[in-house]
mmCIF file of C-alpha atoms and ligand atoms in Angstrom:
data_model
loop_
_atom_site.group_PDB
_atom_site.id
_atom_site.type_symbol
_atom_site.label_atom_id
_atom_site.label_comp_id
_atom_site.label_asym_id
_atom_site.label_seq_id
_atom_site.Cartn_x
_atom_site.Cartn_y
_atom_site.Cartn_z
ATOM 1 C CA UNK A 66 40.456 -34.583 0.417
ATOM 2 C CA UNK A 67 37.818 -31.751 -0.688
ATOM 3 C CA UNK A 68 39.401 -29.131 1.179
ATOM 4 C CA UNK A 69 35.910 -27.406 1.969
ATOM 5 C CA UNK A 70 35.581 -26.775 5.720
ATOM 6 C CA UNK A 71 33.965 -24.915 8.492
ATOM 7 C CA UNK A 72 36.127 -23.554 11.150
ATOM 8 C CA UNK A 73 34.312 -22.997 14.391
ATOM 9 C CA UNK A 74 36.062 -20.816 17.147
ATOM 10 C CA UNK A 75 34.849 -21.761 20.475
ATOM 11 C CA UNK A 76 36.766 -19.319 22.067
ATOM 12 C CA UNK A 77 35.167 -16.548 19.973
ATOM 13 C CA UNK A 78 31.957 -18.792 21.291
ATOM 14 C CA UNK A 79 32.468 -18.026 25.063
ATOM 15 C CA UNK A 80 33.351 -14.409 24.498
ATOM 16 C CA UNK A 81 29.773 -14.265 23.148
ATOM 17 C CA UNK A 82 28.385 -15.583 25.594
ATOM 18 C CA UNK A 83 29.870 -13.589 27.862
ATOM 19 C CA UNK A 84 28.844 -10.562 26.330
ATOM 20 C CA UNK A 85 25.174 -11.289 26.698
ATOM 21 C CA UNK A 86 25.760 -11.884 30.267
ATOM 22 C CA UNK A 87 27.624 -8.970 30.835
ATOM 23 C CA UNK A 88 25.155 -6.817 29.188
ATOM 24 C CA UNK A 89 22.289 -7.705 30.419
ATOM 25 C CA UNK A 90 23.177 -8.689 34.067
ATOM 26 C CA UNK A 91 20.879 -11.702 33.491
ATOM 27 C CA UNK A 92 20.882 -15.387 33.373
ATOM 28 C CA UNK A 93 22.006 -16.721 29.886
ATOM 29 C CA UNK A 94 20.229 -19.864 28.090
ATOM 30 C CA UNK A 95 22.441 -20.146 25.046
ATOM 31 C CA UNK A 96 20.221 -20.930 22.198
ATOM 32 C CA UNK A 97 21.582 -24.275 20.153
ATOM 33 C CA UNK A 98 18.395 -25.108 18.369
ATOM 34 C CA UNK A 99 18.926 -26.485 14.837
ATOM 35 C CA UNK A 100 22.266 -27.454 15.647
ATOM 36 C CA UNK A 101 23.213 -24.795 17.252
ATOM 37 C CA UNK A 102 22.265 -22.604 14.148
ATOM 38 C CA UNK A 103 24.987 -25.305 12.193
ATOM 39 C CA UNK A 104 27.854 -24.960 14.538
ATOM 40 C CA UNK A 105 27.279 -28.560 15.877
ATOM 41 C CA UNK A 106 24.925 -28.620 19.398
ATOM 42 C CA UNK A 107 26.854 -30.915 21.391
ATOM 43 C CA UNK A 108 30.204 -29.351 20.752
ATOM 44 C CA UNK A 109 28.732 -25.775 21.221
ATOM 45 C CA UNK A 110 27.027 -27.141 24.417
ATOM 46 C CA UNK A 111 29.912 -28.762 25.883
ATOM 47 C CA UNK A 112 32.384 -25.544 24.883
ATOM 48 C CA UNK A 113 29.657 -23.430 26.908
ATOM 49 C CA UNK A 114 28.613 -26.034 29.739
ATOM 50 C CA UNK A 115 31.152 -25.266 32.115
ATOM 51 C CA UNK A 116 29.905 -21.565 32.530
ATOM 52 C CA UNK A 117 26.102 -21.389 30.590
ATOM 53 C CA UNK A 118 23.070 -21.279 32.606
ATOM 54 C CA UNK A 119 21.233 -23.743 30.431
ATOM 55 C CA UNK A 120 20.966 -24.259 26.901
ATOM 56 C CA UNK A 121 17.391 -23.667 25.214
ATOM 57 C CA UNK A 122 16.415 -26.039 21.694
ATOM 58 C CA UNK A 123 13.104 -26.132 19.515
ATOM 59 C CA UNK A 124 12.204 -29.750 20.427
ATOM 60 C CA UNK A 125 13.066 -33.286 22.468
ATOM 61 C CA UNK A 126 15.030 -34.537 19.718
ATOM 62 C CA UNK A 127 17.110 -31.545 19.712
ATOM 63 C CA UNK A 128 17.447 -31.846 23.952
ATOM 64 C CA UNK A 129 18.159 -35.753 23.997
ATOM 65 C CA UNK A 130 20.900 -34.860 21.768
ATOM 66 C CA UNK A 131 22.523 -32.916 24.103
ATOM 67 C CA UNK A 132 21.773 -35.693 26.840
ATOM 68 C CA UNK A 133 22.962 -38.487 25.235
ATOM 69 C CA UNK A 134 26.218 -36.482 25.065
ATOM 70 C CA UNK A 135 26.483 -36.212 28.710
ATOM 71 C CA UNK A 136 25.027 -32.088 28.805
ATOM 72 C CA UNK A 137 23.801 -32.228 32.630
ATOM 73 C CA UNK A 138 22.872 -28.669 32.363
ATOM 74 C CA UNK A 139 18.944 -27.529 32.252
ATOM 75 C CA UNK A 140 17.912 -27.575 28.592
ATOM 76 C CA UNK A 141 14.733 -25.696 27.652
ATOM 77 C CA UNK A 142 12.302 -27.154 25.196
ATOM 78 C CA UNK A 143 11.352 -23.892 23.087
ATOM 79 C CA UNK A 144 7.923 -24.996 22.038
ATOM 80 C CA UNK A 145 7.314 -27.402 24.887
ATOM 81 C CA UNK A 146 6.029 -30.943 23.531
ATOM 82 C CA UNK A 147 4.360 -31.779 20.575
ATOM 83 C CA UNK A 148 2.144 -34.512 21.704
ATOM 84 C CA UNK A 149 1.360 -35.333 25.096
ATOM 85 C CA UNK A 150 3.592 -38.624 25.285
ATOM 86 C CA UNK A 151 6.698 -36.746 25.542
ATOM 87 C CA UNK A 152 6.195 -35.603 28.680
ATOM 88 C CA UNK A 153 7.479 -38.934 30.768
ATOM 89 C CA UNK A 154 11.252 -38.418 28.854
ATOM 90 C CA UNK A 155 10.540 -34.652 29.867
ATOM 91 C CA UNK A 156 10.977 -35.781 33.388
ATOM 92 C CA UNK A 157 13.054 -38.623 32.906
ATOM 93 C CA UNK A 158 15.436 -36.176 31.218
ATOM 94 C CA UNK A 159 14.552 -33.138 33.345
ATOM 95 C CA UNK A 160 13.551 -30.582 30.292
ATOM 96 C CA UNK A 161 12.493 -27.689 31.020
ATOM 97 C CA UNK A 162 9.370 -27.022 29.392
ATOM 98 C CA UNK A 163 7.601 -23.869 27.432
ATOM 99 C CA UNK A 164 4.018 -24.363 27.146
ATOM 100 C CA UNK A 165 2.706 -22.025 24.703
ATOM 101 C CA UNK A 166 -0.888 -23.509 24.208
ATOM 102 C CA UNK A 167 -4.067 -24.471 26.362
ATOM 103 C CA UNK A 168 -4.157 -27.686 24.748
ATOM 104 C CA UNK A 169 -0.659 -28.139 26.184
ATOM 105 C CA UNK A 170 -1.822 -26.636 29.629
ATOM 106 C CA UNK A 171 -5.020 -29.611 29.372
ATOM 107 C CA UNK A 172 -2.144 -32.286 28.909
ATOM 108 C CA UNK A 173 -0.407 -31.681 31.622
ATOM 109 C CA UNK A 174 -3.260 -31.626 33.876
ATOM 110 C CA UNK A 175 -4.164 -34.639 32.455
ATOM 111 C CA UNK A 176 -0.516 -36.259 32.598
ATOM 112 C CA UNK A 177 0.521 -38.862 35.246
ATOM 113 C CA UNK A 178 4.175 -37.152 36.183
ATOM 114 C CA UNK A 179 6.548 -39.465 38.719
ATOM 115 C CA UNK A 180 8.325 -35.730 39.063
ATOM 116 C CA UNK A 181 6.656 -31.965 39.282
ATOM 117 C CA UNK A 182 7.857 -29.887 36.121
ATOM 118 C CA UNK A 183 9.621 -26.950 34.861
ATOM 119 C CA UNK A 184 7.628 -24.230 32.857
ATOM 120 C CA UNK A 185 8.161 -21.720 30.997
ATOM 121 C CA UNK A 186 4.964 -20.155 30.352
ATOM 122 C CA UNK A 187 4.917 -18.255 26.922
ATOM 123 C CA UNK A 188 2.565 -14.814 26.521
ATOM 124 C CA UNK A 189 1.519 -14.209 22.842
ATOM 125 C CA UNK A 190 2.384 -9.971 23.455
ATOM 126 C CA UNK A 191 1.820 -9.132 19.974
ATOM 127 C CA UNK A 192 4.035 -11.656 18.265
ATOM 128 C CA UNK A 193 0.758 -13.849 17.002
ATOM 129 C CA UNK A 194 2.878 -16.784 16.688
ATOM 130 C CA UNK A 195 2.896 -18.844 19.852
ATOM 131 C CA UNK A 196 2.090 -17.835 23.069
ATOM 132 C CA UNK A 197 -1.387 -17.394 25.470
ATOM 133 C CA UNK A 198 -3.913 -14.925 25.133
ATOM 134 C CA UNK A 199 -3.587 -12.585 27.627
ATOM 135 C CA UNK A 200 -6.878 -12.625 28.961
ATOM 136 C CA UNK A 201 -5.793 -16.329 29.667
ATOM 137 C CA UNK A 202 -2.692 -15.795 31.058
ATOM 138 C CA UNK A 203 -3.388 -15.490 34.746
ATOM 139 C CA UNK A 204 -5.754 -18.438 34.726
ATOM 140 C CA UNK A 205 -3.024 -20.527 32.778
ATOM 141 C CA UNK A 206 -0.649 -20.038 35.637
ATOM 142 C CA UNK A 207 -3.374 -21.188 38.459
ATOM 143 C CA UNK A 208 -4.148 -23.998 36.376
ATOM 144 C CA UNK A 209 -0.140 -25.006 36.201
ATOM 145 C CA UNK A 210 -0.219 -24.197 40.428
ATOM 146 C CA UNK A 211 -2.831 -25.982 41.368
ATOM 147 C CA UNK A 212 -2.252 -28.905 39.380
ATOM 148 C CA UNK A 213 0.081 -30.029 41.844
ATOM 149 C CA UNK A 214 2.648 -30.954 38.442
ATOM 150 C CA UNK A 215 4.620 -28.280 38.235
ATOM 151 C CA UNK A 216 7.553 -26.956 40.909
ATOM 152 C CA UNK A 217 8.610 -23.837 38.863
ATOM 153 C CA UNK A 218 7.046 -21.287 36.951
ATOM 154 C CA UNK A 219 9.075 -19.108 34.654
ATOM 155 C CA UNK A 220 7.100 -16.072 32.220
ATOM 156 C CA UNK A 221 8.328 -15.487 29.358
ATOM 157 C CA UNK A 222 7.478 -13.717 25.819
ATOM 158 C CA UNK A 223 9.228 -13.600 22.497
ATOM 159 C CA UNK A 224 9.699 -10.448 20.428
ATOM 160 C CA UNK A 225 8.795 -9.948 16.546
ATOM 161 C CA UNK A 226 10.519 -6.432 15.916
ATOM 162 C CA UNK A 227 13.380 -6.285 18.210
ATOM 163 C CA UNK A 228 15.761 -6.102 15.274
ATOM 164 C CA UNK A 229 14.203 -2.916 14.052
ATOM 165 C CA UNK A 230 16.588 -0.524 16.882
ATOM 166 C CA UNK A 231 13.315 2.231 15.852
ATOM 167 C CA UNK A 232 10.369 0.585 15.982
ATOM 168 C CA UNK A 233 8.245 0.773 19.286
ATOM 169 C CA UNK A 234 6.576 -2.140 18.972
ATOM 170 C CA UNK A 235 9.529 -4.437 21.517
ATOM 171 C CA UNK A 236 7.935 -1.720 23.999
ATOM 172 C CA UNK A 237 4.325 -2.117 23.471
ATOM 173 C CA UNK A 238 5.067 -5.896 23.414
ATOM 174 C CA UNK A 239 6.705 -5.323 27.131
ATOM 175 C CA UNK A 240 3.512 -3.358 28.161
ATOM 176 C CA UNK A 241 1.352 -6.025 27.195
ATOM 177 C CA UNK A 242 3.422 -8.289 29.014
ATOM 178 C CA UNK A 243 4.089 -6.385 32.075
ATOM 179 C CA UNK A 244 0.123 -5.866 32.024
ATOM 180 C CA UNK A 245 -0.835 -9.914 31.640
ATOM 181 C CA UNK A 246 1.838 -11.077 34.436
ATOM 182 C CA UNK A 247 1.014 -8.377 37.134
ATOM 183 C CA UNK A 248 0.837 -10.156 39.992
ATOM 184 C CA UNK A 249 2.180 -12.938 38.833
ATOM 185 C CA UNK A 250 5.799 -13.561 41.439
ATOM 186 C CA UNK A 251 7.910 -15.528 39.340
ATOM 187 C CA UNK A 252 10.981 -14.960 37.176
ATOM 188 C CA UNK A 253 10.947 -13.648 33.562
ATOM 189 C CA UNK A 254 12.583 -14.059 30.299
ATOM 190 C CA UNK A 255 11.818 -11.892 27.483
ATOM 191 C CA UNK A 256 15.204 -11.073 25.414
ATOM 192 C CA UNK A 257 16.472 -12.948 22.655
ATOM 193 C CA UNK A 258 19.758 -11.417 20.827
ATOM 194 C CA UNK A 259 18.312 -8.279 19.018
ATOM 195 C CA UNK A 260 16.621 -6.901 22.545
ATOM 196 C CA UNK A 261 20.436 -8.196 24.239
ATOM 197 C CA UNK A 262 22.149 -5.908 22.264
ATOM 198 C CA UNK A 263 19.817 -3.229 21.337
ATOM 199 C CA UNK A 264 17.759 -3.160 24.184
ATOM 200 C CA UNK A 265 19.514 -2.271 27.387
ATOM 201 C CA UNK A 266 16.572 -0.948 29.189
ATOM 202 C CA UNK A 267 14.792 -3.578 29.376
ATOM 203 C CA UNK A 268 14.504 -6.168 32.325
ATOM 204 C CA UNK A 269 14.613 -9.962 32.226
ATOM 205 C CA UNK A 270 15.765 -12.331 34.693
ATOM 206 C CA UNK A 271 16.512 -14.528 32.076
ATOM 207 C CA UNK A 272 17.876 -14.106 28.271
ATOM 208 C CA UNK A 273 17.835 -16.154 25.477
ATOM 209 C CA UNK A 274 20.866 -15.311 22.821
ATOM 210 C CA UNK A 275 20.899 -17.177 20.014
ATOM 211 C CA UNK A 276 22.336 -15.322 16.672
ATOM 212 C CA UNK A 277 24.436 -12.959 18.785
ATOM 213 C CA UNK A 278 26.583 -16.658 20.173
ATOM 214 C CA UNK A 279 27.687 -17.669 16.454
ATOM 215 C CA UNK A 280 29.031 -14.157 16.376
ATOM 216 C CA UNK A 281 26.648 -12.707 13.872
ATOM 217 C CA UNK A 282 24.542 -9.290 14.213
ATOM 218 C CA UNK A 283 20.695 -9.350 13.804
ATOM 219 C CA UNK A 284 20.591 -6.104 13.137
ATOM 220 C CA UNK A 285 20.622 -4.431 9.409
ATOM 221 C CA UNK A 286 22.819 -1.601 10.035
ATOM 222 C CA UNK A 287 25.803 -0.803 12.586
ATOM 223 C CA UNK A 288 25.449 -1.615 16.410
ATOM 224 C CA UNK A 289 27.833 -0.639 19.052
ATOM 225 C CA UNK A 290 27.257 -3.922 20.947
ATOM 226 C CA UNK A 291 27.225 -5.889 17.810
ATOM 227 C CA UNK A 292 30.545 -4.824 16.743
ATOM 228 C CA UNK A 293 31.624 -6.338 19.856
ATOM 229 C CA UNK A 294 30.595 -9.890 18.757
ATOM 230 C CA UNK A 295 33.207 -12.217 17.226
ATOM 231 C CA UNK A 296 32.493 -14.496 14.436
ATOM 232 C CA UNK A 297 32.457 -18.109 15.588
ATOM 233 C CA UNK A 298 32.220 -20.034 11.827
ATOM 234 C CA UNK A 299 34.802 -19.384 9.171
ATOM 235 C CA UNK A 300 33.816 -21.115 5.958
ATOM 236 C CA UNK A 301 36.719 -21.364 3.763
ATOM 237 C CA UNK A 302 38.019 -23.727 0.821
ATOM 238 C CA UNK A 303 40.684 -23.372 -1.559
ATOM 239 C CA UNK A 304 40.829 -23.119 -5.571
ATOM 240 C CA UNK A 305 40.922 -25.368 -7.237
ATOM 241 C CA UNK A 306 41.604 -24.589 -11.095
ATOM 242 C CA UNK A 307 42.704 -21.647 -12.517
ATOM 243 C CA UNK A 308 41.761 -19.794 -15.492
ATOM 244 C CA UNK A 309 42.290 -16.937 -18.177
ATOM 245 C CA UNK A 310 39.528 -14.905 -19.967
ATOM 246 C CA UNK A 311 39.489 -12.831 -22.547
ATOM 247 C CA UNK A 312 36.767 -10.074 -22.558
ATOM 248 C CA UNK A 313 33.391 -11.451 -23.508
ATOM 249 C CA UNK A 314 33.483 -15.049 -22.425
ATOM 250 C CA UNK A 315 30.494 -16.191 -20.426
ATOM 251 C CA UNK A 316 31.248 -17.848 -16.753
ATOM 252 C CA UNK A 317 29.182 -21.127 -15.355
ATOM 253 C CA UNK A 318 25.191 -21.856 -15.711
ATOM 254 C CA UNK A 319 23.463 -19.555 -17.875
ATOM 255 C CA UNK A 320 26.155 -17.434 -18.713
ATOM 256 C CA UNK A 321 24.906 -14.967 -15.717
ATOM 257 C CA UNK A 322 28.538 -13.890 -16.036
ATOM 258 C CA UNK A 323 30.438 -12.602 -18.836
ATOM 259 C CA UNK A 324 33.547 -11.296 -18.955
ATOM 260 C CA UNK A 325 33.692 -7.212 -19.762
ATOM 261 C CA UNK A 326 37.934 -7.615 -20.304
ATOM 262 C CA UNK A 327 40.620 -10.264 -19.809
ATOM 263 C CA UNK A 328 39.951 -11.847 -16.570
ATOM 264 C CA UNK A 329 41.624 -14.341 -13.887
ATOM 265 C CA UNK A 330 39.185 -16.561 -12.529
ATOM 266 C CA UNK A 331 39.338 -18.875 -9.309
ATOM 267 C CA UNK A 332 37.012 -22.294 -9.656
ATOM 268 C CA UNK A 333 36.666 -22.838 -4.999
ATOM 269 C CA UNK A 334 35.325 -26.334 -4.117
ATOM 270 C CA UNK A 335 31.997 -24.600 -2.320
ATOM 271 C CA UNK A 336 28.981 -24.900 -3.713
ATOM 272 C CA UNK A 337 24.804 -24.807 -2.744
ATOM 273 C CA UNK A 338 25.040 -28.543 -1.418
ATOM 274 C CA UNK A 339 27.404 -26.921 1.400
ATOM 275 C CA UNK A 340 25.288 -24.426 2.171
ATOM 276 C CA UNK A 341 26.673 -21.595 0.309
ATOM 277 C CA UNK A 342 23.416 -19.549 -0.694
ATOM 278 C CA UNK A 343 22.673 -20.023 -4.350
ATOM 279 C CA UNK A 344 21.145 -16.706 -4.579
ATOM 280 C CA UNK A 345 24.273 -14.963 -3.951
ATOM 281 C CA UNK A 346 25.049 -13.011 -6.968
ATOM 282 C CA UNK A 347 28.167 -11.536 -8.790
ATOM 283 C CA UNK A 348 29.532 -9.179 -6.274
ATOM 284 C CA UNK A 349 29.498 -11.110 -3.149
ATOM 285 C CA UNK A 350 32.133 -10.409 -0.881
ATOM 286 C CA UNK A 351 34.751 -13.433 -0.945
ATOM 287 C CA UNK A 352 38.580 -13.381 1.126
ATOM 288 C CA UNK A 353 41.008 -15.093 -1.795
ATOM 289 C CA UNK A 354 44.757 -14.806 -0.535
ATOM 290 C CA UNK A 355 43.804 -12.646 2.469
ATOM 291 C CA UNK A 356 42.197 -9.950 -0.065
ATOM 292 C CA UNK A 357 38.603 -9.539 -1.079
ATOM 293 C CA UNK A 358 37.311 -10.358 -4.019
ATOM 294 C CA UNK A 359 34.590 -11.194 -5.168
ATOM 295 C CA UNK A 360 31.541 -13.583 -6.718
ATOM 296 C CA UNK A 361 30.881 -14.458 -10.099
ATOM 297 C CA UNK A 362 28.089 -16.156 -11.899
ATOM 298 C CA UNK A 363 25.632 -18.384 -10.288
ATOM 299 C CA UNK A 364 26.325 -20.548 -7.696
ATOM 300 C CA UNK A 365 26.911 -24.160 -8.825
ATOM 301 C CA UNK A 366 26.252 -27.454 -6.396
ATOM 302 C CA UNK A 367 29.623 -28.282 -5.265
ATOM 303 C CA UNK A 368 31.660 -25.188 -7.328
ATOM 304 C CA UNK A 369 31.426 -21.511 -7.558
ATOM 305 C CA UNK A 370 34.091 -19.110 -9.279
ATOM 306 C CA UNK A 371 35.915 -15.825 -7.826
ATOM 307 C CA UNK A 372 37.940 -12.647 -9.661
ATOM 308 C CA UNK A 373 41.433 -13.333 -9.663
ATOM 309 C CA UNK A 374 42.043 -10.722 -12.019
ATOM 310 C CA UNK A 375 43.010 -8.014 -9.147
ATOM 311 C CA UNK A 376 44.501 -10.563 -6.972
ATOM 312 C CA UNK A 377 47.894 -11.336 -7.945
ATOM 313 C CA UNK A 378 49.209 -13.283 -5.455
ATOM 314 C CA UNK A 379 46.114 -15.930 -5.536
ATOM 315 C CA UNK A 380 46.375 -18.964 -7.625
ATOM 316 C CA UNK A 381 45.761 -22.819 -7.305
ATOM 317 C CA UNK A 382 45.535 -23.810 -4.114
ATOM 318 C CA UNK A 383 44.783 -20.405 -2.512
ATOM 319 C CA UNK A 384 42.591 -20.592 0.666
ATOM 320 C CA UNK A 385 39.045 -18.828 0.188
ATOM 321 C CA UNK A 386 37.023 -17.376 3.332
ATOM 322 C CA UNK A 387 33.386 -17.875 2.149
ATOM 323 C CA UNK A 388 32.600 -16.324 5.453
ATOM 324 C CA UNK A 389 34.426 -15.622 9.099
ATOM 325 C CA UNK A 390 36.664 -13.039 10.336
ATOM 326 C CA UNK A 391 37.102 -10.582 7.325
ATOM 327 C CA UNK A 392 33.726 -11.570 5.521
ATOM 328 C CA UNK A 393 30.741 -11.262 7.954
ATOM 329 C CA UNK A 394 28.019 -14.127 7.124
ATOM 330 C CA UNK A 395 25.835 -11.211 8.193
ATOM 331 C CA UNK A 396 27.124 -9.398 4.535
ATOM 332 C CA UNK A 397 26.908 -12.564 3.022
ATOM 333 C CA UNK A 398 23.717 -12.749 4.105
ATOM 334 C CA UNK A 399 22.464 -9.416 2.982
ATOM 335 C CA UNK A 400 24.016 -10.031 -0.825
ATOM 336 C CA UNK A 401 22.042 -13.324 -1.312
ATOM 337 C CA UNK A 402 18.516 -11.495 0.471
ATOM 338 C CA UNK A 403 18.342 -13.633 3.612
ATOM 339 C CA UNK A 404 19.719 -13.376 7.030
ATOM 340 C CA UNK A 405 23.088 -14.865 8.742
ATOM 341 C CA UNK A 406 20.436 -17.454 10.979
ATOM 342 C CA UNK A 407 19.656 -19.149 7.560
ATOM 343 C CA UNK A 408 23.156 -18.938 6.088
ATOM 344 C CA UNK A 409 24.747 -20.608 9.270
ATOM 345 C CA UNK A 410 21.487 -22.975 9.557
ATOM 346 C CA UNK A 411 22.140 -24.380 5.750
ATOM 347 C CA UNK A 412 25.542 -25.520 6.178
ATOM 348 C CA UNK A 413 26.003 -29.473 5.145
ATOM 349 C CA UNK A 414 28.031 -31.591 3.831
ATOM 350 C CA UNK A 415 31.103 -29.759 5.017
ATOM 351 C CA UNK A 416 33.564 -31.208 8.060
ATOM 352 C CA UNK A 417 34.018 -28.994 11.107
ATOM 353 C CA UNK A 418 37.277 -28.446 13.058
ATOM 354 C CA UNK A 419 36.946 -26.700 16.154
ATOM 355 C CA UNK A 420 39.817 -24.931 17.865
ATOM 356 C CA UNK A 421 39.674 -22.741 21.226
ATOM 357 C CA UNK A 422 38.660 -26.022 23.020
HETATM 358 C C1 PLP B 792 15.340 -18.964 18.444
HETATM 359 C C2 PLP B 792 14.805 -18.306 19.657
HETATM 360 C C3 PLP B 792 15.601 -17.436 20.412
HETATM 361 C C4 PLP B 792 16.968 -16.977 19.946
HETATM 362 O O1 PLP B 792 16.805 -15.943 19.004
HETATM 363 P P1 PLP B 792 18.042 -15.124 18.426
HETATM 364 O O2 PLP B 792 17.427 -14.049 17.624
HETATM 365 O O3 PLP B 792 18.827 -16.082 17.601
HETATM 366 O O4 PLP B 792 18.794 -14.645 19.599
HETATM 367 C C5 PLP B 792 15.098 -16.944 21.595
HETATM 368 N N1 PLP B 792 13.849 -17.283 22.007
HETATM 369 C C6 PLP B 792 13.055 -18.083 21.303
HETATM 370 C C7 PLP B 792 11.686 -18.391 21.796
HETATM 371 C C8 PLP B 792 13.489 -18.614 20.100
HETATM 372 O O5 PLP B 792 12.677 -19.416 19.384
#
């Protein structure tokens, strides 16, 4: 058998969790969209149901997922419907729903519902992605009232800079906010992981970790809170074939590698088609034999090759950590210019075990 596999700590999973809880003092949806950023949503879901608040996902396939696998917990449909016709399994499933547009707001006025429904009613505070206008805001959430269709009303806005632990625009993004829903008496929900962890001041009745649950940090440079996070995924294969250099031999496609001096190098059974980021160069951190190492030459589809030279004890067979305990995704990430969400997101191909059940 390939021995390429993901490792996913559920344990480690909870103790996230937690964290975002404890932090915040808030109610916790735990973010498994796209799979639960490729940690498998229904295992993730069902290692979190006993003690999560809900679970939130970015559309009805993602929630009748989690249904069909017996998740009785709410389950919040990020960008609300897509066309009108979902709303019946909306209630037949009881999603919660985020309705982010007018045209959305027209549909369910419009809808025949056997059931009232949840919303979630997104402000655009500076984001410009989704979200009302806030001149429309107030209006939006008479409309939902007085349409007889809806039984709770939650307010919500998502941040664009919350990452950045300098930048003031997360505060002008709460001003607007507090500004549109004045008046408004209903519950809130404004942080996602960055504003969790780097954000304490701020208020929310309801969070929305995602990154921060897989046990990566958002943030660029070090975080007190962040160091508290555990990784969840450990990617790790073994080598598979063995060989010795002598100084000025090139190493796999295009010869982005050549050796400077006589060199052991590890062939690992991990390649793009798993997930592992083409992009990353010579350099990138690897764990061979429990001791880093590192990357060289390009990335190949199912192979990629590691130094040996300095690591003695490695040879066939040797277990590699792609990325886990000792190599953060998050530096990972940073080596191959893109962030741990699309490094955990790409994974394929690979089994997952999970332990900490
Ligand atoms: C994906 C998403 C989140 C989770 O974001 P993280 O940065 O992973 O914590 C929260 N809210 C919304 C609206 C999202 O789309």
């Amino acid at each position: 058998m390939r021995p390429a596999r993901a490792l996913i700590d559920l344990q480690a999973l909870r103790h996230n969790y937690q964290l975002a809880r404890e932090v915040t003092g808030a109610k916790a949806l735990a973010v498994v969209k796209a799979d639960a950023y490729g940690h498998g949503a229904v295992r993730v879901a069902q290692a979190l149901e006993a003690e999560a608040d809900g679970f939130a996902v970015a559309c009805i396939e993602e929630a009748l997922e989690l249904r069909a696998a017996g998740i009785s917990a709410p389950v919040l449909l990020l960008e609300g419907f897509f066309e009108a016709d979902e709303l019946p399994l909306i209630i037949e499933h009881d999603l919660w729903c985020v309705v982010h547009s007018l045209w959305q707001l027209d549909a369910i006025e419009q809808a025949r519902l056997s059931k009232p429904l949840t919303v979630w009613l997104k402000l655009d505070s500076g984001m410009h992605r989704v979200g009302l206008h806030p001149k429309d805001y107030h209006e939006a959430y008479q409309r939902l009232l007085a349409s007889g269709k809806v039984a709770k009303i939650v307010l919500m806005s998502h941040f664009a800079r919350a990452d950045e632990l300098d930048c003031v625009r997360s505060d002008e993004q709460v001003a607007v906010f507090e500004a549109a829903r004045k008046g408004l008496a209903a519950e809130v929900s404004l942080r996602n992981s960055p504003s969790v962890l780097g954000w304490p001041a701020m208020s929310s009745d309801w969070v929305r970790p995602g990154i921060m649950l897989y046990g990566a940090t958002p943030f660029g440079e070090e975080q007190a809170l962040a160091a508290r996070l555990q990784p969840v995924m450990t990617l790790e294969s073994k080598v598979i074939c063995v060989r010795e250099l002598p100084a000025g031999e090139p190493v796999g496609y295009g010869a982005k590698f050549v050796t400077s001096k006589p060199m052991r190098i590890g062939v690992v059974a991990m390649g793009y088609a798993d997930g592992y980021p083409r992009h990353a160069p010579t350099g990138t951190p690897v764990l061979v034999a429990g001791q880093r190492s590192q990357l060289l030459g390009r990335v190949s589809m199912d192979m990629l090759c590691v130094d040996l030279t300095d690591v003695p004890q490695a040879g066939l067979g040797s277990t590699v950590e792609l990325w886990g305990k000792n190599i953060l995704a998050s530096d990972v990430a940073v080596a191959a210019e893109t962030i741990p969400y699309q490094i955990f997101c790409n994974l394929r191909r690979v089994p997952r075990l999970y332990c900490g059940a």
